[in-house]
mmCIF file of C-alpha atoms and ligand atoms in Angstrom:
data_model
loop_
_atom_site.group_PDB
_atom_site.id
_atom_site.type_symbol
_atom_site.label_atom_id
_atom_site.label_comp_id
_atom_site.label_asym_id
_atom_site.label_seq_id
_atom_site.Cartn_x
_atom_site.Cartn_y
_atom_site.Cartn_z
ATOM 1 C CA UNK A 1 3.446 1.959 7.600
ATOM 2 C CA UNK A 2 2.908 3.295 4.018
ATOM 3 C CA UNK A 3 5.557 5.644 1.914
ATOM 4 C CA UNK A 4 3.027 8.733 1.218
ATOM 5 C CA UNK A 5 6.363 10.881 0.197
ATOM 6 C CA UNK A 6 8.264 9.839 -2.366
ATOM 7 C CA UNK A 7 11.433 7.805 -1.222
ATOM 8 C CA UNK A 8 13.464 9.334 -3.691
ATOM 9 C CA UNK A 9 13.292 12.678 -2.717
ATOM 10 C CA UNK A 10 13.311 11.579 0.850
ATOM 11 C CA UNK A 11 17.129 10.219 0.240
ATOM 12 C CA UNK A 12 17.910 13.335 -2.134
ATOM 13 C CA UNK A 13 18.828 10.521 -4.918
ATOM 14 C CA UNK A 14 17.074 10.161 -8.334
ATOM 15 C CA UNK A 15 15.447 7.307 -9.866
ATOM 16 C CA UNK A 16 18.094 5.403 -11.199
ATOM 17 C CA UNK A 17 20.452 5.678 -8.179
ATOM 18 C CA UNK A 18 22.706 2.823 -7.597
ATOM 19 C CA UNK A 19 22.870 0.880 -4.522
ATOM 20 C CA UNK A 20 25.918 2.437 -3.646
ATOM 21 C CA UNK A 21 24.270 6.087 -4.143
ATOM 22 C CA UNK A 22 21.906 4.891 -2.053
ATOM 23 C CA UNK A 23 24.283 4.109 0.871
ATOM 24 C CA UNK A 24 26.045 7.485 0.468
ATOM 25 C CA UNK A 25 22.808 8.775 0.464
ATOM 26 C CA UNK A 26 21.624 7.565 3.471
ATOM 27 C CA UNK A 27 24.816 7.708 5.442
ATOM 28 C CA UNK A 28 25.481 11.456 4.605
ATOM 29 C CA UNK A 29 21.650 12.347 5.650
ATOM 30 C CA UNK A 30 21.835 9.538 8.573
ATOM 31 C CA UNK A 31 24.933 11.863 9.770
ATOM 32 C CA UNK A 32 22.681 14.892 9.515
ATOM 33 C CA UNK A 33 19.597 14.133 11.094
ATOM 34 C CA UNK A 34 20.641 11.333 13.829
ATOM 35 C CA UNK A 35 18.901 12.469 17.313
ATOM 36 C CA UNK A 36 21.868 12.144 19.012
ATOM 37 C CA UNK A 37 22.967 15.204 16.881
ATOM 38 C CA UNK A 38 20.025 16.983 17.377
ATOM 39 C CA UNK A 39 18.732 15.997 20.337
ATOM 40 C CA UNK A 40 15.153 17.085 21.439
ATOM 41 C CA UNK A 41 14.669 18.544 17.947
ATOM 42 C CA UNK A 42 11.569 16.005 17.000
ATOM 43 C CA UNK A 43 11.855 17.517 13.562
ATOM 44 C CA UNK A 44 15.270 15.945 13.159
ATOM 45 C CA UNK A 45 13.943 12.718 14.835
ATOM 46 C CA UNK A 46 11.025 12.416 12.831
ATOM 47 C CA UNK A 47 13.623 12.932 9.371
ATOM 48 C CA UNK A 48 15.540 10.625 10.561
ATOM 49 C CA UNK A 49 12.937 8.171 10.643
ATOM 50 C CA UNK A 50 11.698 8.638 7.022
ATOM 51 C CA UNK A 51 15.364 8.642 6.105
ATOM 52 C CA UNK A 52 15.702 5.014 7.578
ATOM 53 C CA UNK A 53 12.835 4.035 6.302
ATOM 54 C CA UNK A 54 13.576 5.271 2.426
ATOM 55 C CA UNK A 55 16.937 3.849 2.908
ATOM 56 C CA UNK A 56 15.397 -0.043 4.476
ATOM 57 C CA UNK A 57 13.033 0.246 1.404
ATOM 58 C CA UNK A 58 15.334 1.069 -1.686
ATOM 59 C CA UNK A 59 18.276 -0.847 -0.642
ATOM 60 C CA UNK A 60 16.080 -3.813 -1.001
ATOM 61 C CA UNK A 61 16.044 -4.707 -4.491
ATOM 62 C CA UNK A 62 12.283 -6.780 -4.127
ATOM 63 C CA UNK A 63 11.472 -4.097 -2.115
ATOM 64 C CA UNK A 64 12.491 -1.290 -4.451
ATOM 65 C CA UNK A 65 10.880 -3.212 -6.783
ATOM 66 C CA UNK A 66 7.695 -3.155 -5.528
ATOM 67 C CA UNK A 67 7.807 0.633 -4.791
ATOM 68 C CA UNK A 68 8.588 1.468 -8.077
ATOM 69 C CA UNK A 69 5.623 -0.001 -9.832
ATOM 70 C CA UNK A 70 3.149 0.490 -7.053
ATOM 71 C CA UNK A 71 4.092 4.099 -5.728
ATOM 72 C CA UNK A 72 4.467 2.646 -1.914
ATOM 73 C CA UNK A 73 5.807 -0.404 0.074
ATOM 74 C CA UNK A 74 4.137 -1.738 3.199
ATOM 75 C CA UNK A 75 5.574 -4.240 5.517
ATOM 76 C CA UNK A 76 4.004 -7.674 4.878
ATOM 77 C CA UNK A 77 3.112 -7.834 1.037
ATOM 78 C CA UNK A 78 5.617 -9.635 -0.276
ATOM 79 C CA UNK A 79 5.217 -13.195 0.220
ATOM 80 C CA UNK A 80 6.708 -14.275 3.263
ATOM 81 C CA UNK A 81 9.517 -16.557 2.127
ATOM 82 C CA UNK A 82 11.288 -12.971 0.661
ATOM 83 C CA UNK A 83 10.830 -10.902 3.593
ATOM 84 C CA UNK A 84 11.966 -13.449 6.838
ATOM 85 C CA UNK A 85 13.774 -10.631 8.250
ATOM 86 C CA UNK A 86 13.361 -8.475 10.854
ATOM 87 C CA UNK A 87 10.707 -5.713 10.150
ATOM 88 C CA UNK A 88 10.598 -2.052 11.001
ATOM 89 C CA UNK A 89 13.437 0.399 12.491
ATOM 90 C CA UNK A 90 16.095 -1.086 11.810
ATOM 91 C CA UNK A 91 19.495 -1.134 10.279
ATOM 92 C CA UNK A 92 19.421 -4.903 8.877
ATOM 93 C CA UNK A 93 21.179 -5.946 5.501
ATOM 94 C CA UNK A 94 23.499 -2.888 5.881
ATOM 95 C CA UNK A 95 26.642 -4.568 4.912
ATOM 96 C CA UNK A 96 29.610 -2.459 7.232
ATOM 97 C CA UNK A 97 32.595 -3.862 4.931
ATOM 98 C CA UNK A 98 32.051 -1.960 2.880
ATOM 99 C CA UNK A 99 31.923 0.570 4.727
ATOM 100 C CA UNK A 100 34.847 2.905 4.691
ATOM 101 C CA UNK A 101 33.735 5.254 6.681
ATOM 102 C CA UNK A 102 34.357 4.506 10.406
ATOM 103 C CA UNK A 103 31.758 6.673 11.847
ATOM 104 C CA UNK A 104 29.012 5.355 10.918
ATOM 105 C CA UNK A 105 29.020 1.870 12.580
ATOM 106 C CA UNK A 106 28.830 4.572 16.105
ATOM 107 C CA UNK A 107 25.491 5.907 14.259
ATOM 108 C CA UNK A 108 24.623 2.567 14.300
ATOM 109 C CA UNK A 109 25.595 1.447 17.441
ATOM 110 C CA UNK A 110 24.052 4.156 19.297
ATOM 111 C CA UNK A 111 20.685 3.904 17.508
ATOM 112 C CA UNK A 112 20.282 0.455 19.114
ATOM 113 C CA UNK A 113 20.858 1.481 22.357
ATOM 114 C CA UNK A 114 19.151 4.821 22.478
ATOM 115 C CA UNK A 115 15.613 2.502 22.176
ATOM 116 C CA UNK A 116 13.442 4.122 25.118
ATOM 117 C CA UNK A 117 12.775 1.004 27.853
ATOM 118 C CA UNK A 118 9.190 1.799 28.313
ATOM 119 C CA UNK A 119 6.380 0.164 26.554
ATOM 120 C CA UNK A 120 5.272 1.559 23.244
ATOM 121 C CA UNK A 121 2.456 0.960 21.020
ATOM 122 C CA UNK A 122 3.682 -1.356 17.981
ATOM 123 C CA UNK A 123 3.293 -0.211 14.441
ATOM 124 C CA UNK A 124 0.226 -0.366 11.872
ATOM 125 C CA UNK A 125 0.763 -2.660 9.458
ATOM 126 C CA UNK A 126 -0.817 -3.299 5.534
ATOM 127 C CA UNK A 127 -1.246 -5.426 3.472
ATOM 128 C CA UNK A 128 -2.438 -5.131 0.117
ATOM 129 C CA UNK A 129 -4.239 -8.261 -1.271
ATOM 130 C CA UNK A 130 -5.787 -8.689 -5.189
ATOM 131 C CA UNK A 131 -9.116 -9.918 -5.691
ATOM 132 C CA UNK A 132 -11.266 -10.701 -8.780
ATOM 133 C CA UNK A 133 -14.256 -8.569 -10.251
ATOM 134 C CA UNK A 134 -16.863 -10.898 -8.916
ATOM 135 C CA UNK A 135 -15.507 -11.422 -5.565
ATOM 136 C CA UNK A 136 -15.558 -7.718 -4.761
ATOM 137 C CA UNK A 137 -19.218 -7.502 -5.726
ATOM 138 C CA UNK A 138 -20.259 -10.741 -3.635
ATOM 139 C CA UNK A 139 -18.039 -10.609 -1.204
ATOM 140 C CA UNK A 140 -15.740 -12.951 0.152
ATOM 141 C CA UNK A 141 -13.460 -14.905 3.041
ATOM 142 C CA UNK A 142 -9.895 -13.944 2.667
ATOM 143 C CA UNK A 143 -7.178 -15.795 4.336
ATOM 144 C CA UNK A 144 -3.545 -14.589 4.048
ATOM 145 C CA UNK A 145 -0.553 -15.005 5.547
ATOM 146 C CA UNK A 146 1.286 -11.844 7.093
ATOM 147 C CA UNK A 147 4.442 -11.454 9.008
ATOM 148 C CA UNK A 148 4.351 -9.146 12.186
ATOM 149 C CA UNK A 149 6.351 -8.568 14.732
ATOM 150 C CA UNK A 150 5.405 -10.545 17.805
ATOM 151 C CA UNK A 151 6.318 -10.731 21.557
ATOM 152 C CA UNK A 152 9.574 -12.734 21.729
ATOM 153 C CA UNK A 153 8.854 -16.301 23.041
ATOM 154 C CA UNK A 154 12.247 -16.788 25.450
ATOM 155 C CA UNK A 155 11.458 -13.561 27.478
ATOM 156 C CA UNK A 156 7.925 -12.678 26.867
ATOM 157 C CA UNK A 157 8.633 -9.451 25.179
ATOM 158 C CA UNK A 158 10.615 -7.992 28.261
ATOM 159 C CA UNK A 159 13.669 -7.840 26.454
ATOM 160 C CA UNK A 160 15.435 -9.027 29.436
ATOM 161 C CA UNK A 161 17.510 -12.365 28.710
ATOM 162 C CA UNK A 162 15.464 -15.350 31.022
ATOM 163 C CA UNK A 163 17.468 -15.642 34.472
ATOM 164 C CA UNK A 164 19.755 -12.609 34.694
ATOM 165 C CA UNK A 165 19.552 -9.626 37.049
ATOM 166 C CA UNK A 166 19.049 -5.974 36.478
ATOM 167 C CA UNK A 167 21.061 -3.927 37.754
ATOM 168 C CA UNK A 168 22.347 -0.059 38.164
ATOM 169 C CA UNK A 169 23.506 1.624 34.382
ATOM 170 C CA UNK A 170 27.128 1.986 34.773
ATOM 171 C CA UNK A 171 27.596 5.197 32.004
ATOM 172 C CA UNK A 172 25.117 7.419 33.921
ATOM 173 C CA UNK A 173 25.631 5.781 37.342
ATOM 174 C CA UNK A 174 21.846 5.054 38.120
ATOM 175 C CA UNK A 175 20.460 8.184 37.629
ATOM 176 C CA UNK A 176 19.722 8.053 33.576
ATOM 177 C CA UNK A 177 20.982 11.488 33.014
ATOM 178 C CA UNK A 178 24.652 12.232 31.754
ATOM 179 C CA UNK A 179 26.634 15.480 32.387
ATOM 180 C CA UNK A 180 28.301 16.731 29.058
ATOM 181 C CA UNK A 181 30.405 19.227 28.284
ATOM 182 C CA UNK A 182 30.993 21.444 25.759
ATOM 183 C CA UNK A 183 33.482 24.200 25.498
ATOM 184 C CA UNK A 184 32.388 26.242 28.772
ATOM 185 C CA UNK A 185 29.073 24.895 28.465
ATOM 186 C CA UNK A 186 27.426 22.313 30.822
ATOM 187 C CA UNK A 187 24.463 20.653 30.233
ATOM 188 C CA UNK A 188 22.607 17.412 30.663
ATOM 189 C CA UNK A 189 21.090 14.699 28.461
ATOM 190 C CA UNK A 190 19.528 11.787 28.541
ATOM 191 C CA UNK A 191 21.540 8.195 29.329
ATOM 192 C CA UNK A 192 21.356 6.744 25.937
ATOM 193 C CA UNK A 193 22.765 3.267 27.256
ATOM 194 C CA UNK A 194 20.151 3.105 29.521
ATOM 195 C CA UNK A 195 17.323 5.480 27.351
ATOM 196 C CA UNK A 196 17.056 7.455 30.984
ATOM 197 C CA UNK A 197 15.620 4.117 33.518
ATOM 198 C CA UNK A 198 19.168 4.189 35.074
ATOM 199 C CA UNK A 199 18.808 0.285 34.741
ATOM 200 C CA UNK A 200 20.737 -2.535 32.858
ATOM 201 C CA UNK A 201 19.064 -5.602 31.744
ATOM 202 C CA UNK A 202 21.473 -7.991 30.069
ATOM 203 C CA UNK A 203 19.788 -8.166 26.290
ATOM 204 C CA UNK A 204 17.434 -11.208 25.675
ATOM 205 C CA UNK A 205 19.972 -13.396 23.136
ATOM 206 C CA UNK A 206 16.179 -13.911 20.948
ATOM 207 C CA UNK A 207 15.477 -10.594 20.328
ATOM 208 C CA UNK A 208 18.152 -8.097 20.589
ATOM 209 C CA UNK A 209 16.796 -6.743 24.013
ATOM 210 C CA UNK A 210 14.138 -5.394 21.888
ATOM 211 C CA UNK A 211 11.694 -8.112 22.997
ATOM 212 C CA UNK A 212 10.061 -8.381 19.578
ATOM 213 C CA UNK A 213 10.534 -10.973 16.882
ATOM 214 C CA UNK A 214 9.131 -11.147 13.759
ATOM 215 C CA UNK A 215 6.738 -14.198 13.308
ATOM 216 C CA UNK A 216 4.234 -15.693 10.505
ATOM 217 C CA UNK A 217 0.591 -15.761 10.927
ATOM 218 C CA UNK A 218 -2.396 -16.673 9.105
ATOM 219 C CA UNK A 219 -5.255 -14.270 9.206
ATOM 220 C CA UNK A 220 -8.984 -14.112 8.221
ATOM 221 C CA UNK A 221 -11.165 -11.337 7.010
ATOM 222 C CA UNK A 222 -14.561 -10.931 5.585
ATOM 223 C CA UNK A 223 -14.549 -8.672 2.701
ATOM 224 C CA UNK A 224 -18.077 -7.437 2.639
ATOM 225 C CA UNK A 225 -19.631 -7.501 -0.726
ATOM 226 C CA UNK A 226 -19.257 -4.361 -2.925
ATOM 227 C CA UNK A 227 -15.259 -3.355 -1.559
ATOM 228 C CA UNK A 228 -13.355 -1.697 -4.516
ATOM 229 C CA UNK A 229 -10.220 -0.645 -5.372
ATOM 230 C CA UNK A 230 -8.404 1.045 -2.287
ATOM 231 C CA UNK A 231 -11.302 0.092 0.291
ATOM 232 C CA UNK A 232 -9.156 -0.291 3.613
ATOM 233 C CA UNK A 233 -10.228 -2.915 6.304
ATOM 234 C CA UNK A 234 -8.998 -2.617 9.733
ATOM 235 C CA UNK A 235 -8.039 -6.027 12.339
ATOM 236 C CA UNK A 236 -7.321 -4.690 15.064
ATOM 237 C CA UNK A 237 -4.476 -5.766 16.893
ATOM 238 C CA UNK A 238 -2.838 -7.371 14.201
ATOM 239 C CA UNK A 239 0.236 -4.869 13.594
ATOM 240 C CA UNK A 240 3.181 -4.999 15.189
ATOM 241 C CA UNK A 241 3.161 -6.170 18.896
ATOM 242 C CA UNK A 242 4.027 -3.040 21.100
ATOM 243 C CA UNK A 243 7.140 -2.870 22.728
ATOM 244 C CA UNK A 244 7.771 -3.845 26.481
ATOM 245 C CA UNK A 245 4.051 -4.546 26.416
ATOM 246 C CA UNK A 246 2.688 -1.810 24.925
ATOM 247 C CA UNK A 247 -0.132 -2.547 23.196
ATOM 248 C CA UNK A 248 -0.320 -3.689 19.225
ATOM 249 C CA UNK A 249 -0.769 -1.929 16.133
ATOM 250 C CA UNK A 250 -3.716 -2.549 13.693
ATOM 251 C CA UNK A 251 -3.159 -4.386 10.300
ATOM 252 C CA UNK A 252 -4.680 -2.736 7.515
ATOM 253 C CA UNK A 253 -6.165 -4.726 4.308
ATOM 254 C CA UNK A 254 -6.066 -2.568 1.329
ATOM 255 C CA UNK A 255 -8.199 -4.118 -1.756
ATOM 256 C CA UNK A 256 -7.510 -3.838 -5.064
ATOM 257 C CA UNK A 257 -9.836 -5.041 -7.778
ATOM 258 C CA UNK A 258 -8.659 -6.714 -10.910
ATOM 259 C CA UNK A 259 -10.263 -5.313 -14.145
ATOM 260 C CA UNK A 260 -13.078 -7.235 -15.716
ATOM 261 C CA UNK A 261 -13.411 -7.238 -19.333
ATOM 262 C CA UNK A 262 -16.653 -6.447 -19.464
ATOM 263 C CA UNK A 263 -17.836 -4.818 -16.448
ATOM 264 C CA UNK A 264 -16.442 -1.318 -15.248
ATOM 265 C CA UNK A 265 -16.780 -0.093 -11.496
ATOM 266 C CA UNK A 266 -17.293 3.161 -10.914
ATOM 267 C CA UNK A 267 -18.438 3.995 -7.492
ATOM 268 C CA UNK A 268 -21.507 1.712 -7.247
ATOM 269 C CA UNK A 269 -22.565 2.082 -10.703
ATOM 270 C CA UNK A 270 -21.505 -0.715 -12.774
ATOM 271 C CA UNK A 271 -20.473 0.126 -16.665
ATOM 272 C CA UNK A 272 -20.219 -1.721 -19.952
ATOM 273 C CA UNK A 273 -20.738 -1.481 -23.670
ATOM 274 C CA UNK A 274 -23.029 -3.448 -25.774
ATOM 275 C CA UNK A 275 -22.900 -3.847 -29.395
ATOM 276 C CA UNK A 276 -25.703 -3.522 -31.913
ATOM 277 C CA UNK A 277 -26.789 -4.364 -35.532
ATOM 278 C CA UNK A 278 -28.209 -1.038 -37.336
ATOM 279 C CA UNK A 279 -31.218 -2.875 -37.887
ATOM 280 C CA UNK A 280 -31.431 -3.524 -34.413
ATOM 281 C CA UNK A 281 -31.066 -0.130 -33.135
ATOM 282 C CA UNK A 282 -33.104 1.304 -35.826
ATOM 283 C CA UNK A 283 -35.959 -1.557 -35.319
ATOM 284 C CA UNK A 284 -35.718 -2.053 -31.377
ATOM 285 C CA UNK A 285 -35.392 -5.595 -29.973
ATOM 286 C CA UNK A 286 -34.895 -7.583 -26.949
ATOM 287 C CA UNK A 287 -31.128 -8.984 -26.210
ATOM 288 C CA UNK A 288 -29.779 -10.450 -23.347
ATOM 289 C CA UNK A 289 -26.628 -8.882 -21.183
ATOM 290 C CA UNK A 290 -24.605 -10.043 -18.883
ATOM 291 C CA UNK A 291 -25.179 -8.431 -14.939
ATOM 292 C CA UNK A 292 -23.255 -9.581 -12.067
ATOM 293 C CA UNK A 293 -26.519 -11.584 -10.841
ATOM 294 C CA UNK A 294 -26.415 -13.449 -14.641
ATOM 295 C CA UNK A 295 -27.863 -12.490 -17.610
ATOM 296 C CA UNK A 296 -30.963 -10.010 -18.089
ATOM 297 C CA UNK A 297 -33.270 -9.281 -20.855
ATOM 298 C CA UNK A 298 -33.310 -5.885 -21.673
ATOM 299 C CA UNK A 299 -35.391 -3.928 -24.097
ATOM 300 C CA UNK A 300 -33.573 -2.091 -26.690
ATOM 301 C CA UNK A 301 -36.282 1.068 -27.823
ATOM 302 C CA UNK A 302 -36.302 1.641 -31.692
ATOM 303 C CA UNK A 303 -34.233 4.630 -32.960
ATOM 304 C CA UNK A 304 -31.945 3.394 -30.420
ATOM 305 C CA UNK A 305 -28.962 5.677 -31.154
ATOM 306 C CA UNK A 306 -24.820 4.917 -31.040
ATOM 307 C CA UNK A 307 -23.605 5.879 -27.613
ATOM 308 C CA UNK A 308 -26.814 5.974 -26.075
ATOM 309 C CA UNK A 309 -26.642 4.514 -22.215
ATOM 310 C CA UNK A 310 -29.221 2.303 -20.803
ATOM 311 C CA UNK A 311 -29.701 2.265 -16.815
ATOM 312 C CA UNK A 312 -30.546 -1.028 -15.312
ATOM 313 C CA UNK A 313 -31.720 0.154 -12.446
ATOM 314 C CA UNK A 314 -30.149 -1.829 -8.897
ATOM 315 C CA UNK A 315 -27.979 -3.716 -11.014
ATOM 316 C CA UNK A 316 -24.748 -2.227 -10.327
ATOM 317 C CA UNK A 317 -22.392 -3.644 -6.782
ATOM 318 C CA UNK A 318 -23.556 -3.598 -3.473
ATOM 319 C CA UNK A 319 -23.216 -0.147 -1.896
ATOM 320 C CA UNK A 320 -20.579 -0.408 1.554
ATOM 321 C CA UNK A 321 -21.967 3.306 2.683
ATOM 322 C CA UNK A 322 -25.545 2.269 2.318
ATOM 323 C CA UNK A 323 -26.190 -1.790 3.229
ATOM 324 C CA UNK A 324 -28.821 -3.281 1.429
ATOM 325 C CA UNK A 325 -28.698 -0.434 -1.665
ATOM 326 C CA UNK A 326 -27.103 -0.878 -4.950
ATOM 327 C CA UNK A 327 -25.916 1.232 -7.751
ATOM 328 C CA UNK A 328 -26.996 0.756 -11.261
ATOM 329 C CA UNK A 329 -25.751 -0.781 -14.387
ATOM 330 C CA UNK A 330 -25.189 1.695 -17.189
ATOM 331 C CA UNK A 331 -25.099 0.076 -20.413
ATOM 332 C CA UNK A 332 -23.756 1.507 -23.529
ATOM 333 C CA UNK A 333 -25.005 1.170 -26.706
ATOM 334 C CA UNK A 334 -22.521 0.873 -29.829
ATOM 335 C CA UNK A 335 -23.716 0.373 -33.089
ATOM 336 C CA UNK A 336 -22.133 -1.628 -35.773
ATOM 337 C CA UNK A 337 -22.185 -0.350 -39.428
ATOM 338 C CA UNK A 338 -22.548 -3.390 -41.670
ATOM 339 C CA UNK A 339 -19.672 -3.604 -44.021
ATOM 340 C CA UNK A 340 -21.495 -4.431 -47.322
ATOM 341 C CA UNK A 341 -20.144 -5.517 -50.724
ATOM 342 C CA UNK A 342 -22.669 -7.110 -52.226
ATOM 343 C CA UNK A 343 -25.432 -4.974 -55.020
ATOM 344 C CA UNK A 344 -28.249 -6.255 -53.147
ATOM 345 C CA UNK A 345 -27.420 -4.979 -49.974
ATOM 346 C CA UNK A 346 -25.779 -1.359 -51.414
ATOM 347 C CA UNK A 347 -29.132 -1.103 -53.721
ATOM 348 C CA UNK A 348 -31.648 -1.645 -50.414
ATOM 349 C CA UNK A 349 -29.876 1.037 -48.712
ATOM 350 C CA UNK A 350 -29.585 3.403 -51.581
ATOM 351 C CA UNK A 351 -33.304 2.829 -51.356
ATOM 352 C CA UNK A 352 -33.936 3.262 -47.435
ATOM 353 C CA UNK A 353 -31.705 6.889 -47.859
ATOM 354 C CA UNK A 354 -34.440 7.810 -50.151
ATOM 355 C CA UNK A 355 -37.185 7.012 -48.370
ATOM 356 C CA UNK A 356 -35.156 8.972 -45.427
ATOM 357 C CA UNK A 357 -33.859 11.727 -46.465
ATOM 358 C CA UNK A 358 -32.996 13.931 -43.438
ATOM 359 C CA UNK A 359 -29.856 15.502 -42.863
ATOM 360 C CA UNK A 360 -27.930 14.648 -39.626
ATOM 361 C CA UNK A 361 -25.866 17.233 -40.569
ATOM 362 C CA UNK A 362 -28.028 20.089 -40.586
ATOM 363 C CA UNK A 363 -28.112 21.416 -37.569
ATOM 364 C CA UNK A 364 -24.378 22.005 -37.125
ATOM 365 C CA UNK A 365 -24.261 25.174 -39.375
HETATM 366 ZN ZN1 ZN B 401 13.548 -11.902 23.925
HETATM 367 ZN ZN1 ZN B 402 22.378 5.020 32.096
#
């Protein structure tokens, strides 16, 4: 799941919010937007979401961290031995002493038990992962470790604690609904101690009932040669693991190159800067440079001028819309002016401005 809004705004809070603004934050818009305020209003529910999810992210200091300097936070790229927690919806490292305002703990309570017993697909994960310059041109075998939530190994992701019995909800009296009343209205809603099934299961003591718990795994992708910055590679079924069954979400791989010092990416066109002696620009010679294959020997024409940009045709990275093409190199020529202090060296190019006396100058005016 990736933060495309900004978190900030989300909570209403700016930049340099305290942890404590951020609790008040969240707990005044919690109050607002909770479902079981505004229920069937899916614009509510869906607030509420983002809300939770601001709040799980900036009352994290690592994970507020991370936000801040990268613009969004995705479950699973912090190294695992920071984030052995439980991932997703969910209310962990909210500390309730000090929390003075009784109500809230019922926001929380109810949350939990409003989860929906049927089986629901599990969310996409991503991961971001860091490669060199040269690995993103030839390509490469990543390994990683990510955490994801898996089917809980005591009750096989039922939820249902090993050995006890179902049995009829006792709020709604088996039929999921429950009658409210409000003033002279009537109406009905939907169990929430049940989510509607009219069932009890006695909660699996592993995983909250939830059936899900969050596990470490190594996994393995090819990068294909030529990925760049932001290229996004999908494993499928490597998210989340759905809920009651359902099946899992994908884990994304988002790529991001390091910069070269040399070489410049952009798109498959490969750029970089070359410098040259006036005499060598002015006389034309052959010099080697540096291509991600090794080096080259290119032909510098005379009257070569500063800024000038040599293609090298198929030497740029391996193109991922078109297998088996490749961009170009662009190389940019910059030439050095010889610092000279000596009379020799002032006297010989006195001379050469004689014996060329143009005016670069002259067509400006
Ligand atoms: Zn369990
Ligand atoms: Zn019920």
């Amino acid at each position: 799941m990736i933060s495309k809004d900004d978190l900030y705004i989300i909570l209403e809070i700016d930049r340099e919010a305290s942890l404590n603004d951020i609790k008040r934050a969240f707990r005044k818009l919690a109050r607002r937007y909770h479902p079981d305020i505004n229920p069937g209003d899916r614009h509510a529910e869906e607030r509420f979401k983002r809300i939770t999810e601001a709040y799980e992210i900036l009352s994290d200091p690592l994970k507020r961290e991370f936000y801040d300097v990268n613009g969004f936070y995705s479950n699973g790229v912090l190294e695992p031995s920071q984030k052995d927690k439980t991932w997703g919806f969910s209310f962990q490292g909210f500390n309730f002493s000090q929390n003075s305002e009784s109500d809230f703990s019922d926001i929380f309570s109810f949350a939990r038990r409003s989860e929906p017993r049927e089986p629901q697909r599990g969310q996409d994960l991503e991961y971001a992962i860091s490669i060199s310059f040269e690995e993103s041109v030839k390509g490469r075998r990543a390994r990683f470790n990510i955490v994801r939530m898996d089917a809980c190994g005591i009750c096989g992701g039922s939820g249902q604690e090993p050995g006890s019995r179902e049995r009829s909800c006792g709020d709604c009296g088996g039929t999921g609904k429950i009658i409210r009343t409000k003033g002279h209205l009537q109406f009905t809603v939907t169990c929430g101690d049940c989510g509607g099934s009219g069932r009890r299961i006695k909660a699996c003591g592993t995983c909250d009932g939830g059936g899900l718990t969050s596990r470490a795994e190594m996994v393995e992708i090819d990068l294909p040669p030529g990925v760049a910055t932001a290229s996004r590679l999908r494993i499928p079924g490597k998210g989340n693991a759905g809920r009651l069954r359902g099946p899992a979400g994908d884990l994304y791989v988002v790529v991001r190159v390091e910069e070269h010092p040399f070489f410049k990416r952009i798109g498959d066109n490969i750029h970089c800067a070359i410098p040259l002696t006036v005499t060598e620009a002015a006389l034309g010679t052959k010099i080697q440079i540096p291509t991600i294959d090794g080096l080259a020997i290119v032909r510098i024409p005379p009257g070569t001028q500063n800024g000038q940009q040599l293609r090298m045709r198929g030497r740029g990275a391996p193109s991922l819309l078109n297998p088996g093409l490749r961009g170009d190199q662009y190389v940019e020529v910059k030439v050095v002016v010889p610092r000279v202090a000596d009379e020799r060296s002032k006297q010989i190019l006195r001379e050469l401005a004689k014996l060329n006396p143009g005016d670069p100058r002259s067509n400006l005016w």
